[in-house]
Amino acid sequence: MPAETTAATEDPPHNTTSAASIAHVQPSQIQTQSKSQSQSQSQSQNPTMASTSAAQEEQQSTATVATAAGQEQQQPPNSPPLPTRHTAQAPGPRASRFQDVLDSTLAHTLAKISWDNFAACYPTIAAQSKPGMLRAVQRQMVERLGALCKKEFGSILEARNVVARLNELETLVLEAERRRDEAGMAGQEEPPTP
């Protein structure tokens, strides 16, 4: 208990110190408020002086804006970047044909894992009484292998950006054909009309 009494007796001087610092801050705030009040009173008493200072502030802000606008006018405008060549992500004729070739090749490869070929690899199990189980394993294997191959082909096509590149190739071929046709027309004269 004596320790608590000692702490209680030490606390009040600390409180008076903080109260004194608060009292010290308050007069400076009062002085600032009184200065702003006296300025507003002097401006109301002398309206020409107030309007002159307001006009000067307005001129300074206008000059600052004009300077900033002048700097913007001095800098040449940024030229827009050149447009990139548009290649559609929807598969064009070449990309569609490429996808068809991949699908038909995969189907042809998976067809080689037929029941007869699979049963020939496991003759003992096929000959026993559980050929249904072996057929289910063969079917699951073909489906799983097909799904994995399609997923892998898809990731390769995406990583190498094959569809966009085939579409770009298609565009280049069409442009070359058009230029060839235009050059052929320009080199030949029109036949005279009879």
XYZ file of N, CA and C in Angstrom:
582
model
N 0.806 -1.198 0.000
C 0.000 0.000 0.000
C 0.844 1.254 0.000
N 1.956 1.300 0.706
C 2.739 2.526 0.680
C 3.233 2.830 -0.730
N 3.470 1.829 -1.571
C 3.939 2.090 -2.934
C 2.850 2.773 -3.739
N 1.592 2.375 -3.531
C 0.485 2.994 -4.261
C 0.326 4.442 -3.857
N 0.498 4.750 -2.583
C 0.376 6.139 -2.116
C 1.493 6.978 -2.702
N 2.675 6.414 -2.808
C 3.791 7.169 -3.368
C 3.514 7.481 -4.836
N 2.967 6.514 -5.582
C 2.665 6.742 -6.992
C 1.580 7.784 -7.137
N 0.617 7.772 -6.232
C -0.469 8.749 -6.306
C 0.047 10.140 -6.014
N 1.002 10.265 -5.090
C 1.535 11.588 -4.779
C 2.452 12.085 -5.887
N 3.096 11.182 -6.627
C 3.960 11.615 -7.717
C 3.155 11.995 -8.948
N 1.971 11.475 -9.104
C 1.160 11.723 -10.280
C 0.704 13.173 -10.420
N 0.255 13.840 -9.340
C -0.240 15.195 -9.522
C 0.779 16.171 -10.105
N 2.059 16.174 -9.736
C 2.967 17.114 -10.381
C 3.061 16.859 -11.889
N 2.975 15.603 -12.284
C 3.021 15.292 -13.714
C 1.803 15.901 -14.409
N 0.651 15.820 -13.778
C -0.563 16.405 -14.334
C -0.444 17.910 -14.437
N 0.172 18.542 -13.475
C 0.320 19.999 -13.533
C 1.274 20.394 -14.642
N 2.265 19.561 -14.907
C 3.194 19.865 -15.990
C 2.472 19.815 -17.325
N 1.661 18.782 -17.542
C 0.940 18.689 -18.808
C -0.103 19.790 -18.910
N -0.715 20.161 -17.815
C -1.687 21.258 -17.838
C -0.983 22.563 -18.152
N 0.239 22.732 -17.629
C 0.992 23.954 -17.912
C 1.381 24.011 -19.380
N 1.744 22.851 -19.947
C 2.105 22.862 -21.367
C 0.882 23.141 -22.229
N -0.281 22.659 -21.821
C -1.511 22.953 -22.549
C -1.833 24.428 -22.432
N -1.664 24.975 -21.259
C -1.925 26.399 -21.059
C -0.939 27.229 -21.865
N 0.287 26.735 -22.015
C 1.300 27.450 -22.787
C 0.935 27.458 -24.278
N 0.344 26.367 -24.794
C -0.016 26.274 -26.201
C -1.219 27.148 -26.502
N -2.143 27.207 -25.603
C -3.370 27.934 -25.860
C -3.148 29.417 -26.111
N -2.279 30.136 -25.402
C -2.084 31.547 -25.716
C -1.535 31.765 -27.122
N -0.694 30.862 -27.625
C -0.182 31.057 -28.984
C -1.301 30.891 -30.000
N -2.224 29.963 -29.728
C -3.366 29.806 -30.614
C -4.258 31.035 -30.551
N -4.394 31.589 -29.388
C -5.217 32.795 -29.224
C -4.583 33.943 -29.984
N -3.248 34.041 -29.949
C -2.561 35.111 -30.666
C -2.780 34.967 -32.169
N -2.739 33.753 -32.695
C -2.959 33.530 -34.123
C -4.371 33.918 -34.513
N -5.338 33.548 -33.675
C -6.722 33.895 -33.956
C -6.924 35.397 -33.905
N -6.281 36.056 -32.959
C -6.460 37.505 -32.848
C -5.812 38.219 -34.030
N -4.695 37.692 -34.559
C -4.064 38.295 -35.732
C -4.984 38.195 -36.938
N -5.593 37.013 -37.147
C -6.474 36.858 -38.302
C -7.709 37.731 -38.165
N -8.200 37.911 -36.926
C -9.346 38.786 -36.716
C -8.969 40.232 -36.988
N -7.779 40.647 -36.571
C -7.365 42.032 -36.795
C -7.140 42.285 -38.278
N -6.653 41.271 -39.030
C -6.473 41.443 -40.464
C -7.815 41.590 -41.157
N -8.791 40.785 -40.739
C -10.104 40.895 -41.367
C -10.761 42.220 -41.023
N -10.531 42.734 -39.819
C -11.080 44.038 -39.444
C -10.411 45.140 -40.249
N -9.087 45.044 -40.447
C -8.392 46.086 -41.204
C -8.815 46.041 -42.665
N -9.093 44.847 -43.192
C -9.550 44.746 -44.569
C -10.947 45.318 -44.718
N -11.784 45.123 -43.712
C -13.128 45.679 -43.797
C -13.087 47.191 -43.648
N -12.111 47.715 -42.909
C -11.984 49.156 -42.764
C -11.368 49.768 -44.011
N -10.485 49.067 -44.691
C -9.826 49.597 -45.871
C -10.113 48.657 -47.050
N -11.256 48.808 -47.717
C -11.650 47.875 -48.770
C -10.745 47.958 -49.992
N -10.147 49.089 -50.282
C -9.282 49.182 -51.462
C -8.033 48.346 -51.282
N -7.511 48.305 -50.063
C -6.318 47.507 -49.783
C -6.638 46.018 -49.914
N -7.807 45.607 -49.451
C -8.219 44.209 -49.537
C -8.411 43.804 -50.990
N -9.037 44.662 -51.775
C -9.261 44.319 -53.177
C -7.952 44.303 -53.949
N -6.995 45.171 -53.567
C -5.693 45.189 -54.227
C -4.941 43.896 -53.956
N -4.939 43.443 -52.700
C -4.229 42.200 -52.385
C -4.909 41.005 -53.044
N -6.228 41.012 -53.124
C -6.945 39.930 -53.790
C -6.628 39.931 -55.281
N -6.529 41.115 -55.881
C -6.211 41.218 -57.302
C -4.792 40.724 -57.570
N -3.861 41.043 -56.652
C -2.480 40.588 -56.821
C -2.396 39.063 -56.745
N -3.127 38.483 -55.805
C -3.134 37.027 -55.684
C -3.706 36.386 -56.946
N -4.752 36.992 -57.489
C -5.383 36.456 -58.692
C -4.426 36.541 -59.880
N -3.680 37.654 -59.995
C -2.721 37.811 -61.082
C -1.605 36.775 -60.968
N -1.157 36.517 -59.738
C -0.099 35.537 -59.544
C -0.569 34.140 -59.940
N -1.793 33.795 -59.557
C -2.301 32.468 -59.909
C -2.521 32.367 -61.414
N -2.973 33.464 -62.056
C -3.169 33.467 -63.500
C -1.829 33.337 -64.213
N -0.809 34.030 -63.702
C 0.523 33.951 -64.299
C 1.081 32.538 -64.174
N 0.825 31.893 -63.055
C 1.300 30.525 -62.855
C 0.630 29.583 -63.847
N -0.678 29.736 -64.032
C -1.412 28.897 -64.971
C -0.932 29.164 -66.392
N -0.699 30.446 -66.745
C -0.236 30.792 -68.081
C 1.152 30.219 -68.338
N 2.007 30.254 -67.338
C 3.352 29.693 -67.482
C 3.271 28.192 -67.716
N 2.423 27.516 -66.960
C 2.267 26.069 -67.128
C 1.701 25.757 -68.510
N 0.739 26.563 -68.970
C 0.156 26.346 -70.289
C 1.187 26.621 -71.372
N 2.032 27.631 -71.174
C 3.081 27.944 -72.133
C 4.084 26.814 -72.243
N 4.401 26.185 -71.135
C 5.330 25.063 -71.158
C 4.715 23.879 -71.891
N 3.423 23.681 -71.716
C 2.755 22.586 -72.409
C 2.733 22.842 -73.906
N 2.562 24.121 -74.318
C 2.510 24.450 -75.731
C 3.883 24.324 -76.368
N 4.946 24.565 -75.615
C 6.287 24.499 -76.151
C 6.693 23.059 -76.448
N 6.190 22.113 -75.673
C 6.538 20.718 -75.886
C 5.746 20.184 -77.075
N 6.402 19.483 -77.995
C 5.660 18.931 -79.125
C 4.747 17.813 -78.638
N 3.608 17.660 -79.261
C 2.695 16.598 -78.822
C 3.307 15.236 -79.124
N 3.039 14.314 -78.242
C 3.550 12.958 -78.427
C 2.824 12.313 -79.594
N 3.575 11.708 -80.492
C 2.937 11.033 -81.613
C 2.402 9.695 -81.124
N 1.245 9.314 -81.613
C 0.681 8.043 -81.160
C 1.524 6.888 -81.689
N 1.579 5.786 -80.954
C 2.363 4.644 -81.416
C 1.738 4.036 -82.660
N 2.565 3.415 -83.453
C 2.065 2.773 -84.657
C 1.132 1.632 -84.280
N 0.055 1.480 -85.017
C -0.872 0.394 -84.673
C -0.227 -0.951 -84.969
N -0.524 -1.890 -84.111
C 0.006 -3.233 -84.315
C -0.847 -3.943 -85.351
N -0.227 -4.859 -86.035
C -0.963 -5.609 -87.046
C -1.979 -6.491 -86.338
N -3.222 -6.387 -86.760
C -4.295 -7.126 -86.109
C -4.335 -8.548 -86.658
N -4.212 -9.487 -85.769
C -4.388 -10.883 -86.142
C -5.498 -11.440 -85.268
N -6.504 -11.933 -85.906
C -7.656 -12.443 -85.173
C -7.269 -13.710 -84.421
N -7.815 -13.876 -83.242
C -7.533 -15.067 -82.449
C -8.444 -16.225 -82.846
N -9.503 -15.937 -83.590
C -10.342 -17.016 -84.086
C -9.556 -17.725 -85.184
N -9.560 -19.034 -85.199
C -8.748 -19.734 -86.191
C -9.225 -19.452 -87.612
N -8.266 -19.110 -88.451
C -8.541 -18.903 -89.868
C -8.543 -20.241 -90.583
N -8.544 -20.222 -91.923
C -8.588 -21.489 -92.663
C -7.382 -22.395 -92.393
N -6.194 -21.813 -92.349
C -4.995 -22.631 -92.114
C -4.974 -23.180 -90.688
N -5.339 -22.346 -89.721
C -5.351 -22.792 -88.326
C -6.422 -23.861 -88.108
N -7.565 -23.701 -88.757
C -8.626 -24.714 -88.642
C -8.170 -26.044 -89.234
N -7.518 -25.963 -90.387
C -7.035 -27.186 -91.025
C -5.955 -27.855 -90.176
N -5.081 -27.050 -89.584
C -4.035 -27.589 -88.715
C -4.653 -28.316 -87.522
N -5.686 -27.718 -86.925
C -6.365 -28.350 -85.792
C -7.044 -29.646 -86.225
N -7.641 -29.642 -87.421
C -8.266 -30.863 -87.934
C -7.233 -31.979 -88.132
N -6.055 -31.616 -88.652
C -4.996 -32.612 -88.859
C -4.538 -33.179 -87.518
N -4.374 -32.309 -86.512
C -3.989 -32.794 -85.180
C -5.027 -33.762 -84.628
N -6.297 -33.391 -84.731
C -7.363 -34.247 -84.195
C -7.429 -35.589 -84.922
N -7.339 -35.559 -86.249
C -7.434 -36.823 -86.997
C -6.211 -37.710 -86.743
N -5.037 -37.096 -86.596
C -3.829 -37.873 -86.303
C -3.918 -38.512 -84.924
N -4.418 -37.755 -83.954
C -4.582 -38.304 -82.608
C -5.607 -39.441 -82.603
N -6.711 -39.247 -83.323
C -7.724 -40.307 -83.391
C -7.157 -41.558 -84.062
N -6.362 -41.367 -85.114
C -5.752 -42.508 -85.805
C -4.768 -43.236 -84.885
N -3.997 -42.469 -84.118
C -3.029 -43.070 -83.193
C -3.742 -43.831 -82.084
N -4.783 -43.242 -81.518
C -5.519 -43.905 -80.434
C -6.297 -45.118 -80.936
N -6.641 -45.113 -82.232
C -7.338 -46.273 -82.802
C -6.430 -47.503 -82.831
N -5.133 -47.291 -82.788
C -4.189 -48.415 -82.765
C -4.236 -49.149 -81.428
N -4.824 -48.503 -80.405
C -4.969 -49.169 -79.111
C -6.372 -49.800 -79.074
N -6.634 -50.618 -80.061
C -7.943 -51.277 -80.135
C -7.993 -52.429 -79.133
N -9.206 -52.979 -79.002
C -9.363 -54.088 -78.060
C -8.519 -55.276 -78.490
N -8.477 -55.568 -79.763
C -7.711 -56.723 -80.244
C -6.220 -56.551 -79.955
N -5.694 -55.363 -80.231
C -4.270 -55.121 -79.967
C -3.977 -55.140 -78.466
N -4.888 -54.588 -77.684
C -4.703 -54.542 -76.239
C -4.787 -55.947 -75.643
N -5.736 -56.738 -76.112
C -5.889 -58.118 -75.624
C -4.686 -58.968 -76.019
N -4.082 -58.650 -77.170
C -2.893 -59.396 -77.598
C -1.712 -59.110 -76.667
N -1.685 -57.935 -76.075
C -0.610 -57.592 -75.135
C -0.783 -58.316 -73.800
N -2.028 -58.611 -73.426
C -2.318 -59.270 -72.143
C -3.172 -60.514 -72.402
N -2.614 -61.540 -73.006
C -3.420 -62.713 -73.379
C -3.944 -63.508 -72.190
N -3.200 -63.560 -71.120
C -3.636 -64.344 -69.972
C -4.882 -63.739 -69.357
N -4.873 -62.419 -69.153
C -6.029 -61.748 -68.541
C -7.214 -61.779 -69.491
N -6.966 -61.619 -70.793
C -8.051 -61.641 -71.779
C -8.681 -63.031 -71.865
N -7.890 -64.078 -71.685
C -8.404 -65.447 -71.779
C -9.150 -65.858 -70.519
N -8.826 -65.236 -69.394
C -9.502 -65.603 -68.157
C -10.925 -65.068 -68.165
N -11.602 -65.275 -67.060
C -13.017 -64.916 -66.973
C -13.257 -63.424 -66.755
N -12.214 -62.596 -66.799
C -12.410 -61.171 -66.530
C -12.058 -60.293 -67.743
N -12.569 -60.591 -68.904
C -12.266 -59.732 -70.053
C -12.983 -58.381 -69.965
N -14.076 -58.312 -69.235
C -14.802 -57.037 -69.056
C -13.949 -56.010 -68.333
N -13.175 -56.506 -67.352
C -12.305 -55.599 -66.613
C -11.195 -55.076 -67.529
N -10.648 -55.930 -68.361
C -9.591 -55.508 -69.279
C -10.129 -54.531 -70.322
N -11.355 -54.764 -70.767
C -11.979 -53.817 -71.712
C -12.155 -52.443 -71.062
N -12.551 -52.416 -69.789
C -12.723 -51.141 -69.079
C -11.382 -50.420 -68.932
N -10.328 -51.186 -68.646
C -8.989 -50.590 -68.520
C -8.551 -50.019 -69.868
N -8.791 -50.769 -70.949
C -8.418 -50.298 -72.293
C -9.169 -49.022 -72.652
N -10.463 -48.986 -72.375
C -11.290 -47.811 -72.674
C -10.820 -46.597 -71.870
N -10.555 -46.805 -70.569
C -10.071 -45.708 -69.723
C -8.704 -45.214 -70.187
N -7.880 -46.146 -70.609
C -6.545 -45.761 -71.063
C -6.627 -44.915 -72.334
N -7.463 -45.307 -73.261
C -7.624 -44.546 -74.510
C -8.189 -43.158 -74.214
N -9.213 -43.090 -73.354
C -9.815 -41.792 -73.014
C -8.815 -40.887 -72.298
N -8.094 -41.461 -71.353
C -7.117 -40.670 -70.578
C -5.972 -40.197 -71.472
N -5.461 -41.082 -72.305
C -4.376 -40.713 -73.213
C -4.836 -39.642 -74.208
N -6.053 -39.774 -74.710
C -6.598 -38.764 -75.632
C -6.736 -37.407 -74.964
N -7.240 -37.399 -73.720
C -7.401 -36.129 -72.996
C -6.046 -35.484 -72.707
N -5.076 -36.289 -72.290
C -3.738 -35.748 -72.014
C -3.084 -35.187 -73.276
N -3.221 -35.902 -74.391
C -2.631 -35.426 -75.652
C -3.283 -34.127 -76.112
N -4.606 -34.055 -76.016
C -5.294 -32.814 -76.414
C -4.875 -31.647 -75.533
N -4.745 -31.906 -74.244
C -4.318 -30.846 -73.321
C -2.898 -30.393 -73.650
N -2.019 -31.346 -73.925
C -0.625 -31.012 -74.253
C -0.537 -30.264 -75.583
N -1.285 -30.710 -76.584
C -1.307 -29.994 -77.864
C -1.826 -28.569 -77.675
N -2.865 -28.434 -76.861
C -3.421 -27.098 -76.599
C -2.421 -26.174 -75.930
N -1.680 -26.708 -74.962
C -0.689 -25.864 -74.283
C 0.457 -25.486 -75.221
N 0.839 -26.392 -76.106
C 1.893 -26.075 -77.082
C 1.395 -25.020 -78.067
N 0.167 -25.185 -78.550
C -0.401 -24.200 -79.480
C -0.463 -22.816 -78.846
N -0.821 -22.778 -77.568
C -0.919 -21.495 -76.870
C 0.459 -20.907 -76.582
N 1.385 -21.739 -76.139
C 2.727 -21.244 -75.804
C 3.453 -20.721 -77.040
N 3.261 -21.365 -78.162
C 3.945 -20.958 -79.395
C 3.115 -19.986 -80.220
N 1.926 -19.653 -79.748
C 1.048 -18.682 -80.417
C 0.780 -19.111 -81.864
N 0.452 -20.372 -82.042
C 0.321 -20.967 -83.368
C -0.859 -20.392 -84.136
N -2.002 -20.221 -83.489
C -3.189 -19.732 -84.193
C -2.944 -18.332 -84.741
N -2.394 -17.450 -83.928
C -2.133 -16.082 -84.387
C -1.106 -16.075 -85.515
N -0.099 -16.919 -85.423
C 0.930 -16.956 -86.471
C 0.386 -17.537 -87.774
N -0.463 -18.545 -87.671
C -1.074 -19.081 -88.888
C -2.025 -18.065 -89.510
N -2.734 -17.317 -88.672
C -3.596 -16.254 -89.199
C -2.764 -15.169 -89.876
N -1.614 -14.844 -89.289
C -0.725 -13.849 -89.894
C -0.176 -14.370 -91.226
N 0.154 -15.647 -91.275
C 0.613 -16.248 -92.526
C -0.474 -16.156 -93.587
N -1.694 -16.421 -93.191
C -2.824 -16.326 -94.122
C -2.948 -14.908 -94.668
N -2.800 -13.920 -93.790
C -2.878 -12.521 -94.209
C -1.749 -12.185 -95.179
N -0.539 -12.649 -94.883
C 0.602 -12.389 -95.769
C 0.401 -13.026 -97.140
N -0.125 -14.235 -97.173
C -0.367 -14.913 -98.444
C -1.410 -14.155 -99.254
N -2.475 -13.706 -98.596
C -3.510 -12.951 -99.305
C -2.965 -11.629 -99.845
N -2.139 -10.947 -99.052
C -1.535 -9.691 -99.519
C -0.604 -9.944 -100.698
N 0.162 -11.023 -100.653
C 1.069 -11.350 -101.758
C 0.287 -11.659 -103.031
N -0.802 -12.395 -102.900
C -1.634 -12.690 -104.070
C -2.230 -11.414 -104.646
N -2.676 -10.521 -103.769
C -3.256 -9.256 -104.233
C -2.203 -8.421 -104.958
N -0.997 -8.349 -104.409
C 0.074 -7.582 -105.057
C 0.469 -8.203 -106.401
N 0.497 -9.522 -106.445
C 0.837 -10.194 -107.696
C -0.209 -9.893 -108.760
N -1.480 -9.933 -108.347
C -2.549 -9.620 -109.294
C -2.465 -8.171 -109.757
N -2.175 -7.245 -108.840
C -2.053 -5.831 -109.210
C -0.856 -5.616 -110.131
N 0.247 -6.294 -109.857
C 1.440 -6.153 -110.703
C 1.191 -6.742 -112.085
N 0.449 -7.825 -112.152
C 0.119 -8.439 -113.439
C -0.779 -7.542 -114.253
N -1.696 -6.861 -113.611
C -2.604 -5.942 -114.297
C -1.859 -4.699 -114.756
N -0.927 -4.217 -113.951
C -0.201 -2.998 -114.293
C 0.771 -3.257 -115.441
N 1.331 -4.461 -115.522
C 2.295 -4.783 -116.574
C 1.626 -4.995 -117.921
N 0.391 -5.373 -117.925
C -0.317 -5.629 -119.178
C -1.141 -4.414 -119.562
N -1.165 -4.175 -120.841
C -2.031 -3.100 -121.323
C -3.391 -3.701 -121.617
N -4.391 -2.877 -121.517
C -5.730 -3.368 -121.826
C -5.824 -3.616 -123.332
N -6.476 -4.697 -123.685
C -6.605 -4.956 -125.128
C -7.480 -3.876 -125.771
N -7.135 -3.498 -126.980
C -7.945 -2.462 -127.646
C -9.341 -2.992 -127.936
N -10.272 -2.117 -127.885
C -11.654 -2.505 -128.183
C -11.836 -2.554 -129.699
N -12.439 -3.615 -130.213
C -12.605 -3.736 -131.672
C -13.652 -2.821 -132.240
